[in-house]
GROMACS .gro file of N, CA, C and O in nm:
model
  448
    1UNK      N    1   0.926   1.635   4.593
    1UNK     CA    2   0.881   1.540   4.673
    1UNK      C    3   0.718   1.511   4.607
    1UNK      O    4   0.671   1.633   4.571
    2UNK      N    5   0.741   1.398   4.517
    2UNK     CA    6   0.557   1.390   4.482
    2UNK      C    7   0.532   1.276   4.531
    2UNK      O    8   0.598   1.126   4.562
    3UNK      N    9   0.402   1.237   4.576
    3UNK     CA   10   0.350   1.139   4.633
    3UNK      C   11   0.211   1.065   4.562
    3UNK      O   12   0.155   1.149   4.455
    4UNK      N   13   0.234   0.910   4.604
    4UNK     CA   14   0.175   0.849   4.501
    4UNK      C   15   0.110   0.774   4.559
    4UNK      O   16   0.076   0.729   4.704
    5UNK      N   17  -0.103   0.741   4.483
    5UNK     CA   18  -0.110   0.690   4.656
    5UNK      C   19  -0.140   0.496   4.525
    5UNK      O   20  -0.173   0.531   4.431
    6UNK      N   21  -0.145   0.427   4.564
    6UNK     CA   22  -0.166   0.268   4.506
    6UNK      C   23  -0.236   0.199   4.571
    6UNK      O   24  -0.258   0.196   4.748
    7UNK      N   25  -0.342   0.057   4.542
    7UNK     CA   26  -0.392   0.009   4.652
    7UNK      C   27  -0.277  -0.127   4.687
    7UNK      O   28  -0.212  -0.061   4.576
    8UNK      N   29  -0.368  -0.155   4.763
    8UNK     CA   30  -0.298  -0.306   4.808
    8UNK      C   31  -0.199  -0.345   4.716
    8UNK      O   32  -0.068  -0.384   4.647
    9UNK      N   33  -0.288  -0.411   4.631
    9UNK     CA   34  -0.316  -0.483   4.499
    9UNK      C   35  -0.148  -0.429   4.455
    9UNK      O   36  -0.076  -0.409   4.340
   10UNK      N   37  -0.175  -0.259   4.350
   10UNK     CA   38  -0.052  -0.196   4.301
   10UNK      C   39   0.051  -0.190   4.354
   10UNK      O   40   0.148  -0.190   4.294
   11UNK      N   41   0.074  -0.170   4.481
   11UNK     CA   42   0.184  -0.155   4.551
   11UNK      C   43   0.234  -0.292   4.577
   11UNK      O   44   0.347  -0.264   4.513
   12UNK      N   45   0.207  -0.339   4.550
   12UNK     CA   46   0.269  -0.440   4.582
   12UNK      C   47   0.323  -0.542   4.402
   12UNK      O   48   0.394  -0.587   4.419
   13UNK      N   49   0.231  -0.556   4.359
   13UNK     CA   50   0.294  -0.580   4.204
   13UNK      C   51   0.381  -0.433   4.107
   13UNK      O   52   0.524  -0.542   4.110
   14UNK      N   53   0.381  -0.278   4.200
   14UNK     CA   54   0.502  -0.240   4.179
   14UNK      C   55   0.624  -0.301   4.234
   14UNK      O   56   0.756  -0.318   4.239
   15UNK      N   57   0.614  -0.332   4.394
   15UNK     CA   58   0.668  -0.388   4.449
   15UNK      C   59   0.770  -0.519   4.377
   15UNK      O   60   0.964  -0.445   4.421
   16UNK      N   61   0.670  -0.550   4.351
   16UNK     CA   62   0.738  -0.679   4.331
   16UNK      C   63   0.830  -0.697   4.181
   16UNK      O   64   0.925  -0.687   4.125
   17UNK      N   65   0.733  -0.564   4.070
   17UNK     CA   66   0.874  -0.510   3.969
   17UNK      C   67   0.949  -0.459   4.012
   17UNK      O   68   1.118  -0.426   3.950
   18UNK      N   69   0.941  -0.374   4.120
   18UNK     CA   70   1.117  -0.287   4.173
   18UNK      C   71   1.178  -0.379   4.223
   18UNK      O   72   1.306  -0.370   4.200
   19UNK      N   73   1.161  -0.463   4.285
   19UNK     CA   74   1.273  -0.600   4.334
   19UNK      C   75   1.307  -0.656   4.274
   19UNK      O   76   1.483  -0.714   4.189
   20UNK      N   77   1.253  -0.720   4.153
   20UNK     CA   78   1.328  -0.763   4.031
   20UNK      C   79   1.389  -0.647   3.902
   20UNK      O   80   1.512  -0.785   3.843
   21UNK      N   81   1.388  -0.522   3.935
   21UNK     CA   82   1.545  -0.493   3.875
   21UNK      C   83   1.618  -0.498   3.990
   21UNK      O   84   1.696  -0.341   3.977
   22UNK      N   85   1.584  -0.503   4.141
   22UNK     CA   86   1.686  -0.448   4.162
   22UNK      C   87   1.740  -0.357   4.235
   22UNK      O   88   1.788  -0.187   4.279
   23UNK      N   89   1.549  -0.283   4.261
   23UNK     CA   90   1.559  -0.141   4.347
   23UNK      C   91   1.490  -0.066   4.419
   23UNK      O   92   1.440  -0.204   4.471
   24UNK      N   93   1.503   0.050   4.509
   24UNK     CA   94   1.373   0.071   4.568
   24UNK      C   95   1.257   0.114   4.528
   24UNK      O   96   1.284   0.117   4.419
   25UNK      N   97   1.126   0.075   4.577
   25UNK     CA   98   1.004   0.118   4.527
   25UNK      C   99   1.004   0.264   4.457
   25UNK      O  100   0.944   0.281   4.349
   26UNK      N  101   1.053   0.353   4.558
   26UNK     CA  102   1.051   0.527   4.488
   26UNK      C  103   1.128   0.446   4.326
   26UNK      O  104   1.079   0.593   4.281
   27UNK      N  105   1.165   0.431   4.387
   27UNK     CA  106   1.367   0.469   4.271
   27UNK      C  107   1.322   0.417   4.125
   27UNK      O  108   1.290   0.462   3.976
   28UNK      N  109   1.258   0.265   4.137
   28UNK     CA  110   1.139   0.205   3.999
   28UNK      C  111   1.099   0.341   3.976
   28UNK      O  112   1.057   0.362   3.874
   29UNK      N  113   0.944   0.342   4.014
   29UNK     CA  114   0.854   0.427   3.956
   29UNK      C  115   0.890   0.570   3.937
   29UNK      O  116   0.848   0.585   3.817
   30UNK      N  117   1.002   0.595   3.975
   30UNK     CA  118   1.110   0.761   3.918
   30UNK      C  119   1.170   0.705   3.789
   30UNK      O  120   1.073   0.766   3.652
   31UNK      N  121   1.206   0.602   3.715
   31UNK     CA  122   1.271   0.527   3.653
   31UNK      C  123   1.167   0.494   3.567
   31UNK      O  124   1.192   0.531   3.409
   32UNK      N  125   1.090   0.427   3.630
   32UNK     CA  126   0.984   0.420   3.477
   32UNK      C  127   0.878   0.490   3.443
   32UNK      O  128   0.870   0.482   3.380
   33UNK      N  129   0.898   0.599   3.572
   33UNK     CA  130   0.760   0.764   3.484
   33UNK      C  131   0.875   0.791   3.366
   33UNK      O  132   0.758   0.837   3.314
   34UNK      N  133   0.943   0.797   3.390
   34UNK     CA  134   1.048   0.875   3.385
   34UNK      C  135   1.055   0.819   3.194
   34UNK      O  136   1.062   0.866   3.078
   35UNK      N  137   1.090   0.715   3.204
   35UNK     CA  138   1.047   0.616   3.064
   35UNK      C  139   0.937   0.649   3.009
   35UNK      O  140   0.929   0.704   2.894
   36UNK      N  141   0.849   0.599   3.111
   36UNK     CA  142   0.739   0.611   2.971
   36UNK      C  143   0.704   0.797   2.911
   36UNK      O  144   0.627   0.798   2.839
   37UNK      N  145   0.750   0.854   3.021
   37UNK     CA  146   0.781   0.983   2.967
   37UNK      C  147   0.837   1.053   2.838
   37UNK      O  148   0.838   1.104   2.721
   38UNK      N  149   0.963   0.984   2.810
   38UNK     CA  150   1.077   0.962   2.670
   38UNK      C  151   0.896   0.891   2.619
   38UNK      O  152   0.987   0.953   2.444
   39UNK      N  153   0.876   0.781   2.625
   39UNK     CA  154   0.856   0.777   2.503
   39UNK      C  155   0.636   0.787   2.499
   39UNK      O  156   0.581   0.657   2.546
   40UNK      N  157   0.622   0.911   2.539
   40UNK     CA  158   0.495   0.966   2.510
   40UNK      C  159   0.385   0.887   2.419
   40UNK      O  160   0.264   0.822   2.441
   41UNK      N  161   0.485   0.810   2.255
   41UNK     CA  162   0.338   0.805   2.161
   41UNK      C  163   0.316   0.652   2.246
   41UNK      O  164   0.152   0.642   2.233
   42UNK      N  165   0.375   0.563   2.353
   42UNK     CA  166   0.375   0.443   2.343
   42UNK      C  167   0.273   0.453   2.488
   42UNK      O  168   0.179   0.356   2.549
   43UNK      N  169   0.350   0.586   2.611
   43UNK     CA  170   0.236   0.577   2.702
   43UNK      C  171   0.117   0.672   2.658
   43UNK      O  172   0.046   0.565   2.708
   44UNK      N  173   0.114   0.716   2.592
   44UNK     CA  174  -0.022   0.818   2.592
   44UNK      C  175  -0.131   0.646   2.503
   44UNK      O  176  -0.283   0.647   2.550
   45UNK      N  177  -0.061   0.582   2.399
   45UNK     CA  178  -0.187   0.497   2.346
   45UNK      C  179  -0.181   0.404   2.476
   45UNK      O  180  -0.249   0.356   2.491
   46UNK      N  181  -0.135   0.333   2.539
   46UNK     CA  182  -0.130   0.264   2.602
   46UNK      C  183  -0.234   0.257   2.719
   46UNK      O  184  -0.379   0.187   2.702
   47UNK      N  185  -0.198   0.433   2.788
   47UNK     CA  186  -0.359   0.505   2.878
   47UNK      C  187  -0.454   0.475   2.843
   47UNK      O  188  -0.631   0.500   2.881
   48UNK      N  189  -0.484   0.571   2.666
   48UNK     CA  190  -0.604   0.610   2.597
   48UNK      C  191  -0.637   0.427   2.640
   48UNK      O  192  -0.817   0.431   2.570
   49UNK      N  193  -0.596   0.363   2.497
   49UNK     CA  194  -0.677   0.222   2.560
   49UNK      C  195  -0.692   0.203   2.584
   49UNK      O  196  -0.869   0.111   2.610
   50UNK      N  197  -0.671   0.165   2.771
   50UNK     CA  198  -0.743   0.123   2.876
   50UNK      C  199  -0.854   0.187   2.883
   50UNK      O  200  -0.946   0.197   2.895
   51UNK      N  201  -0.834   0.359   2.839
   51UNK     CA  202  -0.911   0.452   2.923
   51UNK      C  203  -1.050   0.423   2.791
   51UNK      O  204  -1.188   0.378   2.890
   52UNK      N  205  -1.057   0.402   2.660
   52UNK     CA  206  -1.150   0.365   2.583
   52UNK      C  207  -1.197   0.241   2.626
   52UNK      O  208  -1.372   0.205   2.626
   53UNK      N  209  -1.127   0.125   2.613
   53UNK     CA  210  -1.182  -0.038   2.703
   53UNK      C  211  -1.325   0.011   2.826
   53UNK      O  212  -1.363  -0.069   2.783
   54UNK      N  213  -1.239   0.055   2.947
   54UNK     CA  214  -1.344   0.169   3.060
   54UNK      C  215  -1.439   0.224   2.975
   54UNK      O  216  -1.635   0.147   3.038
   55UNK      N  217  -1.455   0.277   2.845
   55UNK     CA  218  -1.564   0.339   2.888
   55UNK      C  219  -1.658   0.262   2.798
   55UNK      O  220  -1.803   0.323   2.785
   56UNK      N  221  -1.626   0.165   2.721
   56UNK     CA  222  -1.677   0.087   2.641
   56UNK      C  223  -1.766  -0.028   2.703
   56UNK      O  224  -1.904  -0.083   2.685
   57UNK      N  225  -1.679  -0.033   2.783
   57UNK     CA  226  -1.796  -0.140   2.912
   57UNK      C  227  -1.912  -0.059   2.998
   57UNK      O  228  -1.968  -0.147   2.952
   58UNK      N  229  -1.847  -0.017   3.001
   58UNK     CA  230  -1.959   0.156   3.064
   58UNK      C  231  -2.057   0.143   2.949
   58UNK      O  232  -2.231   0.139   3.023
   59UNK      N  233  -2.040   0.153   2.817
   59UNK     CA  234  -2.158   0.212   2.742
   59UNK      C  235  -2.202   0.083   2.720
   59UNK      O  236  -2.393   0.089   2.672
   60UNK      N  237  -2.123  -0.102   2.689
   60UNK     CA  238  -2.232  -0.153   2.708
   60UNK      C  239  -2.284  -0.240   2.794
   60UNK      O  240  -2.378  -0.280   2.772
   61UNK      N  241  -2.191  -0.185   2.901
   61UNK     CA  242  -2.380  -0.256   3.003
   61UNK      C  243  -2.529  -0.083   3.074
   61UNK      O  244  -2.544  -0.240   3.081
   62UNK      N  245  -2.449  -0.001   2.994
   62UNK     CA  246  -2.600   0.025   2.988
   62UNK      C  247  -2.716   0.007   2.865
   62UNK      O  248  -2.804   0.009   2.911
   63UNK      N  249  -2.612  -0.065   2.765
   63UNK     CA  250  -2.694  -0.043   2.621
   63UNK      C  251  -2.756  -0.244   2.710
   63UNK      O  252  -2.862  -0.248   2.657
   64UNK      N  253  -2.728  -0.342   2.819
   64UNK     CA  254  -2.719  -0.427   2.842
   64UNK      C  255  -2.890  -0.414   2.946
   64UNK      O  256  -2.943  -0.491   2.922
   65UNK      N  257  -2.828  -0.343   3.067
   65UNK     CA  258  -2.954  -0.256   3.077
   65UNK      C  259  -3.117  -0.184   2.976
   65UNK      O  260  -3.221  -0.251   3.021
   66UNK      N  261  -3.087  -0.132   2.872
   66UNK     CA  262  -3.161  -0.086   2.793
   66UNK      C  263  -3.255  -0.251   2.766
   66UNK      O  264  -3.369  -0.216   2.753
   67UNK      N  265  -3.132  -0.332   2.711
   67UNK     CA  266  -3.229  -0.415   2.665
   67UNK      C  267  -3.332  -0.529   2.763
   67UNK      O  268  -3.388  -0.606   2.703
   68UNK      N  269  -3.238  -0.604   2.833
   68UNK     CA  270  -3.303  -0.650   2.996
   68UNK      C  271  -3.426  -0.532   3.024
   68UNK      O  272  -3.506  -0.653   3.056
   69UNK      N  273  -3.506  -0.443   2.997
   69UNK     CA  274  -3.567  -0.393   3.000
   69UNK      C  275  -3.709  -0.437   2.906
   69UNK      O  276  -3.774  -0.438   2.913
   70UNK      N  277  -3.638  -0.425   2.766
   70UNK     CA  278  -3.726  -0.477   2.669
   70UNK      C  279  -3.723  -0.617   2.623
   70UNK      O  280  -3.856  -0.598   2.618
   71UNK      N  281  -3.672  -0.714   2.701
   71UNK     CA  282  -3.643  -0.892   2.743
   71UNK      C  283  -3.776  -0.869   2.856
   71UNK      O  284  -3.784  -0.942   2.808
   72UNK      N  285  -3.758  -0.761   2.985
   72UNK     CA  286  -3.872  -0.793   3.103
   72UNK      C  287  -4.020  -0.768   3.022
   72UNK      O  288  -4.105  -0.825   3.038
   73UNK      N  289  -3.960  -0.765   2.949
   73UNK     CA  290  -4.170  -0.629   2.839
   73UNK      C  291  -4.151  -0.790   2.803
   73UNK      O  292  -4.291  -0.805   2.784
   74UNK      N  293  -4.086  -0.784   2.728
   74UNK     CA  294  -4.164  -0.920   2.604
   74UNK      C  295  -4.189  -1.045   2.733
   74UNK      O  296  -4.331  -1.122   2.678
   75UNK      N  297  -4.144  -1.062   2.847
   75UNK     CA  298  -4.141  -1.120   2.913
   75UNK      C  299  -4.322  -1.171   3.000
   75UNK      O  300  -4.392  -1.237   3.020
   76UNK      N  301  -4.325  -1.054   3.045
   76UNK     CA  302  -4.473  -1.000   3.036
   76UNK      C  303  -4.566  -1.062   2.988
   76UNK      O  304  -4.638  -1.100   2.975
   77UNK      N  305  -4.526  -1.008   2.868
   77UNK     CA  306  -4.606  -1.015   2.747
   77UNK      C  307  -4.585  -1.181   2.702
   77UNK      O  308  -4.748  -1.308   2.674
   78UNK      N  309  -4.490  -1.260   2.739
   78UNK     CA  310  -4.532  -1.473   2.723
   78UNK      C  311  -4.636  -1.431   2.849
   78UNK      O  312  -4.701  -1.600   2.837
   79UNK      N  313  -4.561  -1.383   2.960
   79UNK     CA  314  -4.657  -1.475   3.124
   79UNK      C  315  -4.794  -1.434   3.097
   79UNK      O  316  -4.902  -1.480   3.129
   80UNK      N  317  -4.783  -1.346   3.005
   80UNK     CA  318  -5.000  -1.317   3.010
   80UNK      C  319  -5.043  -1.393   2.868
   80UNK      O  320  -5.175  -1.384   2.853
   81UNK      N  321  -4.977  -1.474   2.839
   81UNK     CA  322  -5.047  -1.586   2.718
   81UNK      C  323  -5.031  -1.477   2.581
   81UNK      O  324  -5.039  -1.535   2.442
   82UNK      N  325  -4.965  -1.358   2.587
   82UNK     CA  326  -4.998  -1.330   2.421
   82UNK      C  327  -4.800  -1.414   2.337
   82UNK      O  328  -4.689  -1.414   2.473
   83UNK      N  329  -4.836  -1.332   2.252
   83UNK     CA  330  -4.666  -1.404   2.174
   83UNK      C  331  -4.621  -1.302   2.085
   83UNK      O  332  -4.618  -1.199   1.994
   84UNK      N  333  -4.508  -1.195   2.184
   84UNK     CA  334  -4.397  -1.059   2.129
   84UNK      C  335  -4.458  -1.059   1.955
   84UNK      O  336  -4.277  -1.170   1.932
   85UNK      N  337  -4.488  -1.010   1.892
   85UNK     CA  338  -4.370  -1.007   1.766
   85UNK      C  339  -4.205  -1.005   1.764
   85UNK      O  340  -4.121  -0.989   1.642
   86UNK      N  341  -4.190  -0.906   1.854
   86UNK     CA  342  -4.075  -0.848   1.870
   86UNK      C  343  -4.001  -1.010   1.928
   86UNK      O  344  -3.822  -0.988   1.941
   87UNK      N  345  -4.021  -1.090   1.967
   87UNK     CA  346  -3.976  -1.186   2.033
   87UNK      C  347  -3.792  -1.175   2.011
   87UNK      O  348  -3.738  -1.166   2.084
   88UNK      N  349  -3.809  -1.250   1.891
   88UNK     CA  350  -3.663  -1.292   1.815
   88UNK      C  351  -3.557  -1.152   1.795
   88UNK      O  352  -3.447  -1.211   1.840
   89UNK      N  353  -3.660  -1.119   1.764
   89UNK     CA  354  -3.569  -0.942   1.785
   89UNK      C  355  -3.438  -0.919   1.917
   89UNK      O  356  -3.371  -0.915   1.944
   90UNK      N  357  -3.483  -0.928   2.069
   90UNK     CA  358  -3.561  -0.897   2.111
   90UNK      C  359  -3.418  -1.001   2.202
   90UNK      O  360  -3.298  -0.975   2.265
   91UNK      N  361  -3.417  -1.129   2.187
   91UNK     CA  362  -3.318  -1.243   2.257
   91UNK      C  363  -3.180  -1.183   2.176
   91UNK      O  364  -3.155  -1.212   2.202
   92UNK      N  365  -3.246  -1.151   2.025
   92UNK     CA  366  -3.069  -1.134   1.902
   92UNK      C  367  -3.023  -0.994   2.031
   92UNK      O  368  -2.890  -0.971   2.091
   93UNK      N  369  -3.089  -0.933   2.000
   93UNK     CA  370  -3.015  -0.810   2.078
   93UNK      C  371  -3.005  -0.807   2.207
   93UNK      O  372  -2.848  -0.798   2.280
   94UNK      N  373  -3.027  -0.904   2.298
   94UNK     CA  374  -3.016  -0.933   2.425
   94UNK      C  375  -2.885  -1.122   2.396
   94UNK      O  376  -2.778  -1.052   2.508
   95UNK      N  377  -2.834  -1.118   2.311
   95UNK     CA  378  -2.758  -1.186   2.341
   95UNK      C  379  -2.653  -1.071   2.267
   95UNK      O  380  -2.521  -1.098   2.333
   96UNK      N  381  -2.638  -1.041   2.182
   96UNK     CA  382  -2.537  -0.919   2.119
   96UNK      C  383  -2.465  -0.829   2.235
   96UNK      O  384  -2.371  -0.826   2.214
   97UNK      N  385  -2.537  -0.782   2.335
   97UNK     CA  386  -2.525  -0.688   2.419
   97UNK      C  387  -2.444  -0.760   2.576
   97UNK      O  388  -2.396  -0.757   2.597
   98UNK      N  389  -2.520  -0.856   2.572
   98UNK     CA  390  -2.430  -0.953   2.713
   98UNK      C  391  -2.257  -0.995   2.647
   98UNK      O  392  -2.165  -0.958   2.667
   99UNK      N  393  -2.280  -0.987   2.507
   99UNK     CA  394  -2.109  -1.076   2.425
   99UNK      C  395  -2.031  -0.965   2.444
   99UNK      O  396  -1.974  -0.950   2.398
  100UNK      N  397  -2.157  -0.809   2.381
  100UNK     CA  398  -2.073  -0.663   2.380
  100UNK      C  399  -2.026  -0.683   2.556
  100UNK      O  400  -1.905  -0.610   2.522
  101UNK      N  401  -2.079  -0.719   2.696
  101UNK     CA  402  -2.024  -0.666   2.806
  101UNK      C  403  -1.892  -0.762   2.847
  101UNK      O  404  -1.825  -0.754   2.860
  102UNK      N  405  -1.933  -0.915   2.781
  102UNK     CA  406  -1.841  -0.931   2.758
  102UNK      C  407  -1.676  -0.938   2.739
  102UNK      O  408  -1.558  -0.962   2.746
  103UNK      N  409  -1.721  -0.935   2.557
  103UNK     CA  410  -1.579  -0.841   2.480
  103UNK      C  411  -1.480  -0.791   2.581
  103UNK      O  412  -1.371  -0.763   2.563
  104UNK      N  413  -1.578  -0.700   2.592
  104UNK     CA  414  -1.524  -0.556   2.690
  104UNK      C  415  -1.410  -0.610   2.781
  104UNK      O  416  -1.332  -0.559   2.785
  105UNK      N  417  -1.531  -0.660   2.893
  105UNK     CA  418  -1.438  -0.664   3.006
  105UNK      C  419  -1.320  -0.864   2.985
  105UNK      O  420  -1.202  -0.785   3.033
  106UNK      N  421  -1.300  -0.968   2.917
  106UNK     CA  422  -1.207  -0.975   2.815
  106UNK      C  423  -1.135  -0.915   2.830
  106UNK      O  424  -0.959  -0.882   2.799
  107UNK      N  425  -1.097  -0.816   2.706
  107UNK     CA  426  -0.996  -0.714   2.673
  107UNK      C  427  -0.975  -0.612   2.819
  107UNK      O  428  -0.794  -0.592   2.825
  108UNK      N  429  -1.064  -0.644   2.914
  108UNK     CA  430  -0.967  -0.566   2.977
  108UNK      C  431  -0.897  -0.606   3.094
  108UNK      O  432  -0.791  -0.651   3.130
  109UNK      N  433  -0.933  -0.739   3.118
  109UNK     CA  434  -0.861  -0.840   3.205
  109UNK      C  435  -0.744  -0.888   3.108
  109UNK      O  436  -0.625  -0.900   3.170
  110UNK      N  437  -0.769  -0.855   2.995
  110UNK     CA  438  -0.643  -0.923   2.896
  110UNK      C  439  -0.528  -0.874   2.896
  110UNK      O  440  -0.378  -0.786   2.902
  111UNK      N  441  -0.546  -0.680   2.962
  111UNK     CA  442  -0.455  -0.644   3.004
  111UNK      C  443  -0.329  -0.657   3.069
  111UNK      O  444  -0.279  -0.530   3.097
  112UNK      N  445  -0.427  -0.735   3.198
  112UNK     CA  446  -0.360  -0.625   3.333
  112UNK      C  447  -0.330  -0.819   3.330
  112UNK      O  448  -0.220  -0.943   3.211
   0.00000   0.00000   0.00000
Protein backbone atom coordinates (compact mmCIF):
# COMPACT_ATOMS: atom_id res chain seq x y z
CA UNK A 1 0.00 0.00 0.00
CA UNK A 2 1.32 3.43 -0.94
CA UNK A 3 -0.39 6.79 -0.51
CA UNK A 4 0.23 9.81 -2.71
CA UNK A 5 -0.76 13.40 -1.99
CA UNK A 6 -1.78 15.54 -4.95
CA UNK A 7 -3.24 18.99 -5.23
CA UNK A 8 -6.46 19.32 -7.26
CA UNK A 9 -4.66 20.38 -10.44
CA UNK A 10 -2.21 17.46 -10.25
CA UNK A 11 -5.00 14.98 -9.56
CA UNK A 12 -7.09 16.28 -12.46
CA UNK A 13 -4.13 16.14 -14.84
CA UNK A 14 -3.26 12.58 -13.82
CA UNK A 15 -6.90 11.47 -13.88
CA UNK A 16 -7.24 12.82 -17.42
CA UNK A 17 -4.08 10.98 -18.45
CA UNK A 18 -5.36 7.78 -16.84
CA UNK A 19 -8.66 8.16 -18.65
CA UNK A 20 -6.86 8.70 -21.96
CA UNK A 21 -4.86 5.53 -21.26
CA UNK A 22 -8.17 3.75 -20.47
CA UNK A 23 -7.07 2.76 -16.99
CA UNK A 24 -7.76 3.74 -13.39
CA UNK A 25 -5.77 6.46 -11.67
CA UNK A 26 -4.03 4.03 -9.26
CA UNK A 27 -3.09 1.72 -12.16
CA UNK A 28 -1.86 4.68 -14.20
CA UNK A 29 0.27 5.92 -11.30
CA UNK A 30 1.74 2.46 -10.76
CA UNK A 31 2.51 1.86 -14.43
CA UNK A 32 3.94 5.33 -15.07
CA UNK A 33 6.01 5.11 -11.88
CA UNK A 34 7.39 1.74 -12.99
CA UNK A 35 8.10 3.11 -16.46
CA UNK A 36 9.97 6.05 -14.90
CA UNK A 37 11.92 3.65 -12.68
CA UNK A 38 12.88 1.57 -15.71
CA UNK A 39 14.50 4.60 -17.39
CA UNK A 40 16.19 6.26 -14.44
CA UNK A 41 18.56 8.35 -16.54
CA UNK A 42 15.70 10.17 -18.26
CA UNK A 43 13.66 10.39 -15.04
CA UNK A 44 16.51 11.79 -12.96
CA UNK A 45 17.35 14.28 -15.72
CA UNK A 46 13.75 15.51 -15.86
CA UNK A 47 13.48 15.85 -12.08
CA UNK A 48 16.91 17.47 -11.75
CA UNK A 49 16.15 19.89 -14.57
CA UNK A 50 13.02 21.14 -12.84
CA UNK A 51 14.78 21.32 -9.47
CA UNK A 52 17.63 23.33 -11.01
CA UNK A 53 15.16 25.73 -12.63
CA UNK A 54 13.36 26.28 -9.34
CA UNK A 55 16.71 26.90 -7.62
CA UNK A 56 17.68 29.36 -10.35
CA UNK A 57 14.36 31.15 -10.00
CA UNK A 58 14.87 31.63 -6.26
CA UNK A 59 18.49 32.72 -6.76
CA UNK A 60 17.42 35.17 -9.47
CA UNK A 61 14.73 36.53 -7.20
CA UNK A 62 17.28 37.10 -4.42
CA UNK A 63 19.55 38.81 -6.94
CA UNK A 64 16.66 41.04 -7.99
CA UNK A 65 16.17 42.00 -4.33
CA UNK A 66 19.82 43.04 -4.00
CA UNK A 67 19.65 45.04 -7.21
CA UNK A 68 16.38 46.60 -6.05
CA UNK A 69 18.15 47.85 -2.93
CA UNK A 70 20.78 49.53 -5.12
CA UNK A 71 18.05 50.99 -7.30
CA UNK A 72 16.36 52.45 -4.21
CA UNK A 73 19.65 54.10 -3.20
CA UNK A 74 20.01 55.60 -6.67
CA UNK A 75 16.42 56.86 -6.57
CA UNK A 76 17.06 58.43 -3.17
CA UNK A 77 20.15 60.20 -4.52
CA UNK A 78 18.23 61.42 -7.57
CA UNK A 79 15.41 62.72 -5.36
CA UNK A 80 17.94 64.73 -3.36
CA UNK A 81 19.26 66.36 -6.53
CA UNK A 82 22.42 64.26 -6.94
CA UNK A 83 23.32 62.38 -10.10
CA UNK A 84 24.97 59.11 -8.98
CA UNK A 85 27.87 57.89 -11.11
CA UNK A 86 26.54 54.34 -10.74
CA UNK A 87 23.18 55.15 -12.34
CA UNK A 88 23.83 53.40 -15.66
CA UNK A 89 25.38 50.36 -13.96
CA UNK A 90 22.44 50.01 -11.55
CA UNK A 91 19.90 50.31 -14.38
CA UNK A 92 21.80 47.69 -16.42
CA UNK A 93 22.00 45.37 -13.38
CA UNK A 94 18.27 45.84 -12.78
CA UNK A 95 17.42 44.96 -16.38
CA UNK A 96 19.71 41.92 -16.18
CA UNK A 97 18.14 40.73 -12.91
CA UNK A 98 14.61 41.14 -14.28
CA UNK A 99 15.58 39.18 -17.40
CA UNK A 100 17.12 36.43 -15.25
CA UNK A 101 13.88 36.03 -13.26
CA UNK A 102 11.78 36.15 -16.42
CA UNK A 103 13.94 33.57 -18.23
CA UNK A 104 13.83 31.14 -15.29
CA UNK A 105 10.06 31.56 -14.93
CA UNK A 106 9.53 31.07 -18.68
CA UNK A 107 11.62 27.88 -18.69
CA UNK A 108 9.72 26.53 -15.70
CA UNK A 109 6.36 27.29 -17.32
CA UNK A 110 7.49 25.72 -20.60
CA UNK A 111 8.02 22.41 -18.78
CA UNK A 112 4.35 22.24 -17.80
